[in-house]
XYZ file of C-alpha atoms in Angstrom:
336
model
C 53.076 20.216 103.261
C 50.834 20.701 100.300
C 48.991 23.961 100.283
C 45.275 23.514 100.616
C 42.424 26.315 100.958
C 41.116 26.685 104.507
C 38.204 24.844 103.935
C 37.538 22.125 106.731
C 35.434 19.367 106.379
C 31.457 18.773 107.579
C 29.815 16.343 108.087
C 28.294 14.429 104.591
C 24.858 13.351 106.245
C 23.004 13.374 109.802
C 23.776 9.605 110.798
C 27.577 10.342 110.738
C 29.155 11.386 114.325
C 30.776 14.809 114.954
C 34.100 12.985 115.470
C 33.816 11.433 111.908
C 33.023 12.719 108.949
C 33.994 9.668 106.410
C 30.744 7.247 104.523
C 29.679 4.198 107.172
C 31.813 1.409 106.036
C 28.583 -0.444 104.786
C 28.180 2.307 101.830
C 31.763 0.247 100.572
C 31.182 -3.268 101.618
C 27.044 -3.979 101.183
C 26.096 -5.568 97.594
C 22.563 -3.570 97.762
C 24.694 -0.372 97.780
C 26.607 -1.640 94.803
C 23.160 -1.963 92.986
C 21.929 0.982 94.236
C 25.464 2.471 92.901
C 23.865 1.623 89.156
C 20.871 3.665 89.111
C 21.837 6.694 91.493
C 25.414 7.088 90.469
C 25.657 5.528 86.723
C 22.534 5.759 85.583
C 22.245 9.696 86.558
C 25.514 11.482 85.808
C 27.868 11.745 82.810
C 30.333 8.800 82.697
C 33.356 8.705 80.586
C 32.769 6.268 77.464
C 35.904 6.346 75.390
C 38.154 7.985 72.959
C 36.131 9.735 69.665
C 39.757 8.582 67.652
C 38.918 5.094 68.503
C 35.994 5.761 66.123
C 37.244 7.646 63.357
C 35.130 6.361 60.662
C 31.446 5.600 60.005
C 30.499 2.162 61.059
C 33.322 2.029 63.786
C 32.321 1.461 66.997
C 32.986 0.193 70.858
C 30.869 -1.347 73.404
C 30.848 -0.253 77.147
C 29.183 -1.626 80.022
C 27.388 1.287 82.803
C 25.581 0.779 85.286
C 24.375 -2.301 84.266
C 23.868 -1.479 81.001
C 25.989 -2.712 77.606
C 25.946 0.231 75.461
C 27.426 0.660 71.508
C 29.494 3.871 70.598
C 29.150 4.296 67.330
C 30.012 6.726 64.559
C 27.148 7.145 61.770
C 26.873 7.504 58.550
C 26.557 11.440 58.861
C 30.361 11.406 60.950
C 28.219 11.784 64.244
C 28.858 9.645 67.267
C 25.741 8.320 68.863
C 24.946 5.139 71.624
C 22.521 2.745 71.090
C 21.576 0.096 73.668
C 23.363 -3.457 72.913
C 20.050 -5.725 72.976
C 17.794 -6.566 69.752
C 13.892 -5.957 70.559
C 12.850 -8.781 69.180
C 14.557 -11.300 71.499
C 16.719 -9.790 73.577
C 20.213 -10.906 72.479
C 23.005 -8.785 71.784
C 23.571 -7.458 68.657
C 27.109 -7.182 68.911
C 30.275 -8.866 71.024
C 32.270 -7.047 73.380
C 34.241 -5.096 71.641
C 37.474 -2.769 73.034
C 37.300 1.016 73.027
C 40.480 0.826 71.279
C 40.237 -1.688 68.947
C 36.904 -1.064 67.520
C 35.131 -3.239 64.995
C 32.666 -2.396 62.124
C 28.683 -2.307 61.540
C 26.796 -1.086 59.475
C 24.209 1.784 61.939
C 21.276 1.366 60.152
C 21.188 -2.294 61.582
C 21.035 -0.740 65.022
C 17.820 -0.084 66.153
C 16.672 3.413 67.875
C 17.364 3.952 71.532
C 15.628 6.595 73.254
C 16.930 8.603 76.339
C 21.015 7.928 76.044
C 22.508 10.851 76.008
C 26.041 11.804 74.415
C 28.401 14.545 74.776
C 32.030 15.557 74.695
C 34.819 17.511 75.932
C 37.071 17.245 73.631
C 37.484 14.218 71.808
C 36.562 12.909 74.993
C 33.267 11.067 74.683
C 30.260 11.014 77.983
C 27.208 9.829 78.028
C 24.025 10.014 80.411
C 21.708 7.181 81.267
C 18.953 9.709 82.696
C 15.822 11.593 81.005
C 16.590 14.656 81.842
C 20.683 15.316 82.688
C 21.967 18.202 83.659
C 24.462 19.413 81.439
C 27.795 18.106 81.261
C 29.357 21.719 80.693
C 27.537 22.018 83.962
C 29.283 18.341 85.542
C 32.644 19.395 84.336
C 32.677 22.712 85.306
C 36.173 24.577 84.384
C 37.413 21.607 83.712
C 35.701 21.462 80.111
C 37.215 24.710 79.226
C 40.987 23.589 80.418
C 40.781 20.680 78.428
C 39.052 22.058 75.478
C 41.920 24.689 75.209
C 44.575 21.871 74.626
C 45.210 19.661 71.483
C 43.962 16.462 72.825
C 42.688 15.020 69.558
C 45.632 15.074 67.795
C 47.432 13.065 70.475
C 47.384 9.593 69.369
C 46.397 6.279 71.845
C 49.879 4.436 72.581
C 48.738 1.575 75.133
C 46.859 0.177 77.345
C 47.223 -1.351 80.539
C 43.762 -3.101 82.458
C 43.982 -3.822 86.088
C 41.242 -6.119 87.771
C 41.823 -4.988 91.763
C 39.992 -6.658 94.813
C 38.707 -3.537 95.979
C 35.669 -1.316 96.128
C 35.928 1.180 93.595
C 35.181 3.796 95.538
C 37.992 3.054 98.156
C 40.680 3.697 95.045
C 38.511 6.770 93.765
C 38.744 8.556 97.167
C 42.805 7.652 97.334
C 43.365 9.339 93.859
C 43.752 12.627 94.403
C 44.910 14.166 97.922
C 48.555 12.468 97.610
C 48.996 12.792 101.545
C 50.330 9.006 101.102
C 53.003 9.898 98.774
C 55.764 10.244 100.630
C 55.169 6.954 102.248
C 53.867 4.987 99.308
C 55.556 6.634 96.251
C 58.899 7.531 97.592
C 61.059 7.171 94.331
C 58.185 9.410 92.124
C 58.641 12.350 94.868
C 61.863 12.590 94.196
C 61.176 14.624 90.696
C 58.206 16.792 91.998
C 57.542 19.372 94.558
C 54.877 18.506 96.769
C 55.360 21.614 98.880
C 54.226 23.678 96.016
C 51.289 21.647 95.094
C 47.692 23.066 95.187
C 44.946 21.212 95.337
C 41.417 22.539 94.029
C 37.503 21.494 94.441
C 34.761 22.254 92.845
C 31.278 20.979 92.071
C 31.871 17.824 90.502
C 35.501 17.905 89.419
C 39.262 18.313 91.356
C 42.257 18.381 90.532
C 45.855 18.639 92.198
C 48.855 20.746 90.629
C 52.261 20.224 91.052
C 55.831 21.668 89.705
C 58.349 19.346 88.569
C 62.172 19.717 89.155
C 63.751 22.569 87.492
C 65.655 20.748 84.810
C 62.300 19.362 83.504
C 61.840 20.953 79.736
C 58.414 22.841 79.063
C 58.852 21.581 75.542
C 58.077 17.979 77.060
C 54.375 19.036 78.098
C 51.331 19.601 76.414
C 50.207 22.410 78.271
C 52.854 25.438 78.353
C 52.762 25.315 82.329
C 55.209 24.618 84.148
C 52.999 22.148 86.369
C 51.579 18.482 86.105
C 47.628 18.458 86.660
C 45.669 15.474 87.954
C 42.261 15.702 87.248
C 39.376 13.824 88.452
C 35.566 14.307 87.257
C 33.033 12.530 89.228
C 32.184 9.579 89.307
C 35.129 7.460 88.446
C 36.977 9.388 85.782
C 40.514 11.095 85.774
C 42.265 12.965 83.049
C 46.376 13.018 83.862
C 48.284 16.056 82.642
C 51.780 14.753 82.997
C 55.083 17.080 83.775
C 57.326 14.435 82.087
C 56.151 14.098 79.134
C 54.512 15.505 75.993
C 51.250 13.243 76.365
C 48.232 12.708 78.466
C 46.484 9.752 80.237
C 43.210 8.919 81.149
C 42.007 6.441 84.182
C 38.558 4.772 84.469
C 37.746 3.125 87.837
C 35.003 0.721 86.281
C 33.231 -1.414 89.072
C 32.842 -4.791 88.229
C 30.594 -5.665 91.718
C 30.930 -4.611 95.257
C 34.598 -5.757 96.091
C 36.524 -5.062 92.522
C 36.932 -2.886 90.348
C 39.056 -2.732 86.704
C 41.485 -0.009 86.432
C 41.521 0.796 82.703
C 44.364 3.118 81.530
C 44.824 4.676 78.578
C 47.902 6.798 77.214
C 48.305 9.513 74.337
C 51.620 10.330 72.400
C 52.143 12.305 69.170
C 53.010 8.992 67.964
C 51.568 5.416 68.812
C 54.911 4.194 68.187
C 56.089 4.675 71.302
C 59.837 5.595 71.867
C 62.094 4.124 74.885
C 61.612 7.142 77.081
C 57.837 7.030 76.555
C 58.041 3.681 77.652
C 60.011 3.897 80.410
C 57.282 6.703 81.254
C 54.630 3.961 81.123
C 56.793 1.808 83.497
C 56.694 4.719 85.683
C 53.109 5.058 85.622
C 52.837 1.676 85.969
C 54.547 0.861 89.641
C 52.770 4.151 90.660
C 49.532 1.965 90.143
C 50.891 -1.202 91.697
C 51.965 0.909 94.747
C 48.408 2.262 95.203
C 46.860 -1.291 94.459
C 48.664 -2.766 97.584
C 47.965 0.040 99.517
C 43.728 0.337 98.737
C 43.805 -3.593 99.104
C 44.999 -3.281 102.300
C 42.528 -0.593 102.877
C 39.420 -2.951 101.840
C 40.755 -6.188 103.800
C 40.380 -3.704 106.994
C 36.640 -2.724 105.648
C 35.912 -5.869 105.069
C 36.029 -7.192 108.538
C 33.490 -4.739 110.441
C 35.453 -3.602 112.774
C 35.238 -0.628 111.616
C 32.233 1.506 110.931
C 32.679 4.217 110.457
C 36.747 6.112 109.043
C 37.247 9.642 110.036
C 39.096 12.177 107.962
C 41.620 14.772 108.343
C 41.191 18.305 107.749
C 42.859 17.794 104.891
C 41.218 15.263 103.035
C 38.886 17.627 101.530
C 38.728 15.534 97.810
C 37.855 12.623 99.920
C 35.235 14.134 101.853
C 33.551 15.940 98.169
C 33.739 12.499 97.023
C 31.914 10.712 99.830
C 29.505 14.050 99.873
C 28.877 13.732 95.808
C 28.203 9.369 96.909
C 26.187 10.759 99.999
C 23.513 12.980 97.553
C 23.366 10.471 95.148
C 22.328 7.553 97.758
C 19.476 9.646 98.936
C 18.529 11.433 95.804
């Protein structure tokens, strides 16, 4: 069994029954929530925005769409990276096209015109930004998770790939799956095979967990980026994870970008020294990859049972205490 703290979970809010401690069903299946979802969630805390080496000159820049809103990260003239909102005053229409966080075009910023109140900050070269007046800090959001991440060479990792997944799902239903790995053994039996799950250690905090595990002995410390001897899955509220592999000398990143109440994309980014990648590092990716088709079939099958009403309300286990911060952190923002 993994080792978890001895905290047990509470109920998240007053309408939900002593014998069940999970969100109504209706938080996941109700469009208003999903709206909702864009101002209370997206518009008030830091969301992930991209990569600052997808922007490594003045003029480059990406466009992202939260909640609700189609944003431009771009690099100025002065080498600083600042958002502007994606709609000219004068009529309305966008003032750029769509463009991929890893692919990024060129303008020139002085044709962008001022927007006030969008907030940008990093960890890293990893690039957040804040939709609200008056944010709280992301130092704050992150918690020790800024410092961890901060203390390892992410920027001079280069991006290798990309793979984007459109799932029929609620986004939250794949969120709250990501982390406790109690399905493993049933849903991910050939990745087990490598890791030890009975020393993993799972650990919450405000706004950000993340599970450790040790690999096999025979696994080489050289192939990390960190010197432990440990993989680390991260995830920061709302919908972004950080993976610290124990197979190889890179890093990925997950966003769990909601496209409306029943999908969501899966975008997936992965860092190398080198963005050529070698046959191992591929091979890695292929890895990844069925670990993401395995947990596709089994949230799908998840939100086909939501879906029908039958039932109302889920109730967790005494372990599932990532799931229960994450339907808490969805709880506070709903009535916030």
């Amino acid at each position: 069994m993994t080792q978890w703290n001895d905290t047990q979970a509470k109920p998240v809010s007053s309408d939900i029954t002593e014998k069940s401690n999970a969100l109504p069903a209706k938080y996941f299946t109700e469009d208003d929530i999903f709206e909702l979802e864009k101002e209370k969630i997206f518009g008030q805390y830091w969301v992930y925005a991209g990569h600052a080496n997808s922007v490594r000159e003045p003029g480059q820049f990406f466009t992202r769409d939260i909640g609700g809103r189609n944003l431009i990260i771009i690099r100025d003239e002065n080498g600083e990276v600042r958002v502007f909102e994606n709609f000219s005053a004068h009529d309305g229409s966008a003032i750029v096209a769509d463009t991929s966080m890893t692919d990024p075009e060129r303008i020139d910023p002085s044709e962008l015109e001022e927007s006030d109140n969008i907030h940008i900050d990093s960890i890293g070269p990893l690039l957040f930004v804040n939709l609200s007046e008056d944010p709280m800090p992301l130092a704050e959001q992150a918690g020790v998770m800024k410092d961890r991440l901060e203390a390892l060479p992410l920027g001079e990792y280069e991006h290798a790939t990309r793979i984007v997944s459109e799932v029929e799902c609620n986004w939250k239903v794949f969120a709250s799956n990501y982390s406790e790995c109690d399905h493993c053994q049933a849903n991910h039996q050939d990745w087990i095979k490598g890791i030890s799950l009975n020393e993993s250690e799972l650990e919450v905090n405000d706004y950000h967990w993340v599970l450790h595990y040790t690999h096999a002995e025979d696994v080489d410390d050289e192939m990390r980026i960190h010197d432990e001897h440990e993989a680390q899955f991260h995830y920061l509220w709302p919908n972004f994870t950080v993976n610290m592999y124990g197979t190889a000398d890179g890093y990925g990143t997950y966003i769990i970008d909601p496209i409306d109440t029943g999908r969501f994309r899966l975008i997936a980014d992965y860092y190398f020294r080198d963005s050529d990648l070698s046959e191992e590092e591929r091979e890695f990716v292929r890895t990844s990859r069925q670990l993401q088709e395995e947990d596709f079939e089994l949230v799908e099958r998840q939100w086909e049972g939501l879906k029908t009403g039958a039932l109302a309300q889920a109730q967790l286990g005494p372990n599932e205490h990532t799931v229960h911060k994450f339907h808490q952190l969805a709880q506070d923002a709903y009535n916030s």
